[in-house]
């Protein structure tokens, strides 16, 4: 996962592909907004990713290369997404790509998270979220965020829900990735783990038909505004 602004990134515990850096740079260029807090995570079968210390040097190196290519200076730091201490009132825009839904089995943690985002942002800040949904897209279905979750949690965290609609997230699943996901989910319990196991079964069936191992995952597109 990665959080930060265009000129200063905060690296959380998790894996980051670096692609969000490019998207944030484009948003900065198009909007003129300087302080953007961006978050992205890989799909991981864990209850709280922040309980792991899995900051991958390879992922960080790739993210730095992408940042250089996008013309963005990056300073990686370790931070807790449920606190974001030291970043109070700092950001104009938040982009959350597939992070919020990792707390799907504990709504109180989701509230803690959006409250932390509220503290880290300026009055009138905008929040953009792209999270897995429970829809079925081409045979792919995940235990995603329920439709009524966002309005309830965002309201409790000091945000106004402005838009919620359907979209997809493109992911790339190599055969070895599917095998690793199957091994991780084996023998574990819980709604999220069960959904994770169903996802790996679906991917195993579809993988031979995929072009470049890419698949579209069902997702929500959410926009919210910080209330003061």
mmCIF file of C-alpha atoms in Angstrom:
data_model
loop_
_atom_site.group_PDB
_atom_site.id
_atom_site.type_symbol
_atom_site.label_atom_id
_atom_site.label_comp_id
_atom_site.label_asym_id
_atom_site.label_seq_id
_atom_site.Cartn_x
_atom_site.Cartn_y
_atom_site.Cartn_z
ATOM 1 C CA UNK A 1 0.000 0.000 0.000
ATOM 2 C CA UNK A 2 1.109 3.540 -0.492
ATOM 3 C CA UNK A 3 -0.061 6.799 0.889
ATOM 4 C CA UNK A 4 1.373 10.215 0.325
ATOM 5 C CA UNK A 5 1.230 13.408 -1.669
ATOM 6 C CA UNK A 6 2.720 14.170 -5.053
ATOM 7 C CA UNK A 7 5.943 15.507 -3.616
ATOM 8 C CA UNK A 8 6.080 13.362 -0.501
ATOM 9 C CA UNK A 9 4.875 9.766 -0.322
ATOM 10 C CA UNK A 10 4.133 7.787 2.811
ATOM 11 C CA UNK A 11 4.817 4.070 2.438
ATOM 12 C CA UNK A 12 2.635 1.860 4.570
ATOM 13 C CA UNK A 13 3.094 -1.809 5.331
ATOM 14 C CA UNK A 14 2.126 -3.814 2.247
ATOM 15 C CA UNK A 15 2.866 -4.198 -1.437
ATOM 16 C CA UNK A 16 2.694 -1.398 -3.993
ATOM 17 C CA UNK A 17 2.964 -1.695 -7.758
ATOM 18 C CA UNK A 18 3.794 1.943 -8.351
ATOM 19 C CA UNK A 19 1.077 2.520 -10.961
ATOM 20 C CA UNK A 20 -0.860 4.947 -8.762
ATOM 21 C CA UNK A 21 2.107 7.336 -8.848
ATOM 22 C CA UNK A 22 1.453 7.899 -12.543
ATOM 23 C CA UNK A 23 -2.265 8.461 -11.983
ATOM 24 C CA UNK A 24 -1.592 10.938 -9.173
ATOM 25 C CA UNK A 25 0.906 12.833 -11.327
ATOM 26 C CA UNK A 26 -1.697 13.104 -14.087
ATOM 27 C CA UNK A 27 -4.320 14.319 -11.614
ATOM 28 C CA UNK A 28 -1.902 16.887 -10.226
ATOM 29 C CA UNK A 29 -1.073 18.174 -13.690
ATOM 30 C CA UNK A 30 -4.697 18.359 -14.842
ATOM 31 C CA UNK A 31 -6.188 19.856 -11.675
ATOM 32 C CA UNK A 32 -3.350 22.015 -10.392
ATOM 33 C CA UNK A 33 -3.887 20.508 -6.914
ATOM 34 C CA UNK A 34 -0.543 20.072 -5.168
ATOM 35 C CA UNK A 35 -1.302 17.920 -2.126
ATOM 36 C CA UNK A 36 -2.695 14.519 -3.087
ATOM 37 C CA UNK A 37 -2.917 11.562 -0.712
ATOM 38 C CA UNK A 38 -2.913 8.339 -2.733
ATOM 39 C CA UNK A 39 -3.416 4.811 -1.486
ATOM 40 C CA UNK A 40 -3.198 1.501 -3.296
ATOM 41 C CA UNK A 41 -2.951 -2.102 -2.161
ATOM 42 C CA UNK A 42 -2.628 -5.521 -3.682
ATOM 43 C CA UNK A 43 -5.470 -7.989 -3.011
ATOM 44 C CA UNK A 44 -4.377 -9.679 0.214
ATOM 45 C CA UNK A 45 -6.259 -12.213 2.395
ATOM 46 C CA UNK A 46 -5.504 -10.475 5.674
ATOM 47 C CA UNK A 47 -7.781 -8.889 8.238
ATOM 48 C CA UNK A 48 -5.636 -5.837 8.806
ATOM 49 C CA UNK A 49 -2.789 -5.323 6.405
ATOM 50 C CA UNK A 50 -1.335 -2.757 8.767
ATOM 51 C CA UNK A 51 -0.584 -5.623 11.141
ATOM 52 C CA UNK A 52 2.035 -6.834 8.677
ATOM 53 C CA UNK A 53 5.499 -5.427 8.101
ATOM 54 C CA UNK A 54 5.820 -6.282 4.427
ATOM 55 C CA UNK A 55 7.353 -3.219 2.817
ATOM 56 C CA UNK A 56 8.831 -4.793 -0.296
ATOM 57 C CA UNK A 57 12.131 -3.210 -1.460
ATOM 58 C CA UNK A 58 11.353 -4.372 -4.999
ATOM 59 C CA UNK A 59 7.933 -2.707 -4.979
ATOM 60 C CA UNK A 60 9.389 0.505 -3.550
ATOM 61 C CA UNK A 61 12.129 0.537 -6.187
ATOM 62 C CA UNK A 62 9.554 0.088 -8.945
ATOM 63 C CA UNK A 63 7.375 2.840 -7.493
ATOM 64 C CA UNK A 64 10.384 5.186 -7.433
ATOM 65 C CA UNK A 65 11.147 4.418 -11.088
ATOM 66 C CA UNK A 66 7.528 5.119 -12.012
ATOM 67 C CA UNK A 67 7.656 8.353 -10.043
ATOM 68 C CA UNK A 68 10.779 9.493 -11.894
ATOM 69 C CA UNK A 69 9.127 8.623 -15.223
ATOM 70 C CA UNK A 70 6.053 10.629 -14.175
ATOM 71 C CA UNK A 71 8.163 13.600 -13.105
ATOM 72 C CA UNK A 72 7.298 13.278 -9.403
ATOM 73 C CA UNK A 73 9.708 13.388 -6.446
ATOM 74 C CA UNK A 74 8.961 10.670 -3.892
ATOM 75 C CA UNK A 75 10.056 10.457 -0.253
ATOM 76 C CA UNK A 76 8.884 7.134 1.229
ATOM 77 C CA UNK A 77 7.985 7.007 4.912
ATOM 78 C CA UNK A 78 6.392 4.435 7.234
ATOM 79 C CA UNK A 79 2.978 5.394 8.579
ATOM 80 C CA UNK A 80 -0.179 3.924 10.102
ATOM 81 C CA UNK A 81 -3.241 4.504 7.915
ATOM 82 C CA UNK A 82 -5.526 4.373 10.955
ATOM 83 C CA UNK A 83 -3.726 7.329 12.538
ATOM 84 C CA UNK A 84 -1.715 9.274 9.907
ATOM 85 C CA UNK A 85 -0.021 11.185 12.711
ATOM 86 C CA UNK A 86 2.044 14.121 11.581
ATOM 87 C CA UNK A 87 -0.086 14.734 8.479
ATOM 88 C CA UNK A 88 -2.924 16.730 10.045
ATOM 89 C CA UNK A 89 -4.689 19.159 7.700
ATOM 90 C CA UNK A 90 -2.247 18.488 4.890
ATOM 91 C CA UNK A 91 -4.025 17.108 1.826
ATOM 92 C CA UNK A 92 -6.489 18.534 -0.699
ATOM 93 C CA UNK A 93 -7.349 15.239 -2.396
ATOM 94 C CA UNK A 94 -7.364 11.571 -1.359
ATOM 95 C CA UNK A 95 -7.248 8.648 -3.826
ATOM 96 C CA UNK A 96 -7.886 5.224 -2.287
ATOM 97 C CA UNK A 97 -7.361 2.375 -4.747
ATOM 98 C CA UNK A 98 -8.324 -1.009 -3.275
ATOM 99 C CA UNK A 99 -7.325 -0.308 0.332
ATOM 100 C CA UNK A 100 -10.543 0.450 2.235
ATOM 101 C CA UNK A 101 -12.120 -2.880 1.271
ATOM 102 C CA UNK A 102 -9.370 -4.794 3.101
ATOM 103 C CA UNK A 103 -11.130 -3.801 6.345
ATOM 104 C CA UNK A 104 -14.430 -5.163 5.055
ATOM 105 C CA UNK A 105 -14.927 -7.519 8.010
ATOM 106 C CA UNK A 106 -14.707 -4.733 10.617
ATOM 107 C CA UNK A 107 -16.739 -1.604 9.984
ATOM 108 C CA UNK A 108 -15.373 0.084 13.106
ATOM 109 C CA UNK A 109 -11.889 -0.052 11.557
ATOM 110 C CA UNK A 110 -13.267 1.460 8.345
ATOM 111 C CA UNK A 111 -14.659 4.327 10.436
ATOM 112 C CA UNK A 112 -11.263 4.774 12.141
ATOM 113 C CA UNK A 113 -9.640 4.913 8.716
ATOM 114 C CA UNK A 114 -11.937 7.560 7.180
ATOM 115 C CA UNK A 115 -11.685 9.589 10.393
ATOM 116 C CA UNK A 116 -7.889 9.500 10.013
ATOM 117 C CA UNK A 117 -8.299 10.716 6.432
ATOM 118 C CA UNK A 118 -10.518 13.520 7.712
ATOM 119 C CA UNK A 119 -7.810 14.633 10.136
ATOM 120 C CA UNK A 120 -5.145 14.480 7.408
ATOM 121 C CA UNK A 121 -7.088 16.612 4.915
ATOM 122 C CA UNK A 122 -7.945 20.275 4.499
ATOM 123 C CA UNK A 123 -11.478 21.741 4.634
ATOM 124 C CA UNK A 124 -13.404 20.852 1.479
ATOM 125 C CA UNK A 125 -11.026 18.032 0.515
ATOM 126 C CA UNK A 126 -12.241 15.390 -1.942
ATOM 127 C CA UNK A 127 -12.012 11.630 -1.459
ATOM 128 C CA UNK A 128 -11.970 9.224 -4.426
ATOM 129 C CA UNK A 129 -12.327 5.511 -3.671
ATOM 130 C CA UNK A 130 -12.121 2.439 -5.920
ATOM 131 C CA UNK A 131 -13.027 -0.686 -3.941
ATOM 132 C CA UNK A 132 -14.073 -4.240 -4.794
ATOM 133 C CA UNK A 133 -17.813 -4.819 -4.941
ATOM 134 C CA UNK A 134 -19.892 -8.033 -4.602
ATOM 135 C CA UNK A 135 -21.124 -7.882 -8.234
ATOM 136 C CA UNK A 136 -20.334 -10.624 -10.739
ATOM 137 C CA UNK A 137 -18.318 -9.509 -13.780
ATOM 138 C CA UNK A 138 -17.555 -12.194 -16.378
ATOM 139 C CA UNK A 139 -17.602 -14.922 -13.741
ATOM 140 C CA UNK A 140 -15.465 -13.031 -11.229
ATOM 141 C CA UNK A 141 -17.116 -12.324 -7.885
ATOM 142 C CA UNK A 142 -15.491 -11.200 -4.642
ATOM 143 C CA UNK A 143 -16.780 -10.602 -1.121
ATOM 144 C CA UNK A 144 -16.780 -6.868 -1.755
ATOM 145 C CA UNK A 145 -18.037 -3.838 0.126
ATOM 146 C CA UNK A 146 -21.860 -3.887 0.550
ATOM 147 C CA UNK A 147 -23.755 -1.171 -1.302
ATOM 148 C CA UNK A 148 -25.011 0.506 1.883
ATOM 149 C CA UNK A 149 -21.613 0.591 3.599
ATOM 150 C CA UNK A 150 -20.152 3.801 2.183
ATOM 151 C CA UNK A 151 -22.915 6.217 3.161
ATOM 152 C CA UNK A 152 -22.943 4.872 6.717
ATOM 153 C CA UNK A 153 -19.169 4.811 7.277
ATOM 154 C CA UNK A 154 -18.351 8.043 5.465
ATOM 155 C CA UNK A 155 -21.031 9.905 7.403
ATOM 156 C CA UNK A 156 -19.562 8.615 10.687
ATOM 157 C CA UNK A 157 -16.111 9.734 9.549
ATOM 158 C CA UNK A 158 -17.052 13.297 8.641
ATOM 159 C CA UNK A 159 -17.480 12.881 4.871
ATOM 160 C CA UNK A 160 -20.452 13.499 2.556
ATOM 161 C CA UNK A 161 -21.082 10.805 -0.059
ATOM 162 C CA UNK A 162 -21.474 12.597 -3.413
ATOM 163 C CA UNK A 163 -21.383 9.683 -5.854
ATOM 164 C CA UNK A 164 -21.381 5.881 -5.831
ATOM 165 C CA UNK A 165 -21.435 3.810 -9.008
ATOM 166 C CA UNK A 166 -20.223 0.621 -10.647
ATOM 167 C CA UNK A 167 -16.833 0.256 -12.299
ATOM 168 C CA UNK A 168 -14.108 -2.382 -12.701
ATOM 169 C CA UNK A 169 -10.478 -2.668 -11.647
ATOM 170 C CA UNK A 170 -8.050 -4.383 -13.985
ATOM 171 C CA UNK A 171 -5.668 -6.844 -12.349
ATOM 172 C CA UNK A 172 -3.026 -9.231 -13.651
ATOM 173 C CA UNK A 173 -2.951 -12.733 -12.194
ATOM 174 C CA UNK A 174 -0.088 -14.982 -13.292
ATOM 175 C CA UNK A 175 -0.482 -18.750 -12.747
ATOM 176 C CA UNK A 176 2.090 -18.642 -9.931
ATOM 177 C CA UNK A 177 0.145 -15.818 -8.319
ATOM 178 C CA UNK A 178 -3.039 -17.878 -8.323
ATOM 179 C CA UNK A 179 -1.129 -20.836 -6.867
ATOM 180 C CA UNK A 180 0.280 -18.651 -4.088
ATOM 181 C CA UNK A 181 -3.162 -17.193 -3.336
ATOM 182 C CA UNK A 182 -4.617 -20.713 -3.118
ATOM 183 C CA UNK A 183 -1.914 -21.750 -0.648
ATOM 184 C CA UNK A 184 -2.452 -18.654 1.512
ATOM 185 C CA UNK A 185 -6.211 -19.182 1.742
ATOM 186 C CA UNK A 186 -6.037 -22.924 2.463
ATOM 187 C CA UNK A 187 -7.247 -23.902 5.922
ATOM 188 C CA UNK A 188 -8.275 -20.384 6.981
ATOM 189 C CA UNK A 189 -11.753 -19.189 7.933
ATOM 190 C CA UNK A 190 -13.789 -16.018 7.798
ATOM 191 C CA UNK A 191 -16.041 -14.318 5.245
ATOM 192 C CA UNK A 192 -13.185 -12.531 3.525
ATOM 193 C CA UNK A 193 -11.056 -15.683 3.332
ATOM 194 C CA UNK A 194 -14.002 -17.638 1.923
ATOM 195 C CA UNK A 195 -14.500 -14.976 -0.723
ATOM 196 C CA UNK A 196 -10.785 -15.040 -1.422
ATOM 197 C CA UNK A 197 -10.909 -18.811 -1.905
ATOM 198 C CA UNK A 198 -13.846 -18.479 -4.316
ATOM 199 C CA UNK A 199 -11.912 -15.863 -6.250
ATOM 200 C CA UNK A 200 -8.886 -18.133 -6.662
ATOM 201 C CA UNK A 201 -11.151 -20.950 -7.889
ATOM 202 C CA UNK A 202 -12.753 -18.622 -10.437
ATOM 203 C CA UNK A 203 -9.352 -17.393 -11.595
ATOM 204 C CA UNK A 204 -8.070 -20.944 -11.969
ATOM 205 C CA UNK A 205 -10.916 -21.696 -14.392
ATOM 206 C CA UNK A 206 -10.629 -18.437 -16.331
ATOM 207 C CA UNK A 207 -6.833 -18.107 -16.437
ATOM 208 C CA UNK A 208 -6.312 -20.114 -19.674
ATOM 209 C CA UNK A 209 -8.779 -17.770 -21.435
ATOM 210 C CA UNK A 210 -7.245 -14.501 -20.247
ATOM 211 C CA UNK A 211 -5.198 -12.227 -22.468
ATOM 212 C CA UNK A 212 -1.879 -11.432 -20.783
ATOM 213 C CA UNK A 213 -3.365 -12.838 -17.548
ATOM 214 C CA UNK A 214 -5.521 -9.712 -17.117
ATOM 215 C CA UNK A 215 -8.997 -9.718 -15.623
ATOM 216 C CA UNK A 216 -11.577 -7.053 -14.744
ATOM 217 C CA UNK A 217 -12.685 -7.178 -11.110
ATOM 218 C CA UNK A 218 -16.077 -5.742 -10.042
ATOM 219 C CA UNK A 219 -15.625 -2.512 -8.109
ATOM 220 C CA UNK A 220 -17.249 0.601 -6.703
ATOM 221 C CA UNK A 221 -16.349 4.136 -7.742
ATOM 222 C CA UNK A 222 -17.011 6.503 -4.844
ATOM 223 C CA UNK A 223 -16.583 10.278 -4.469
ATOM 224 C CA UNK A 224 -16.966 12.110 -1.160
ATOM 225 C CA UNK A 225 -16.348 15.599 0.233
ATOM 226 C CA UNK A 226 -14.856 16.417 3.630
ATOM 227 C CA UNK A 227 -17.344 18.084 5.986
ATOM 228 C CA UNK A 228 -16.018 20.737 8.365
#
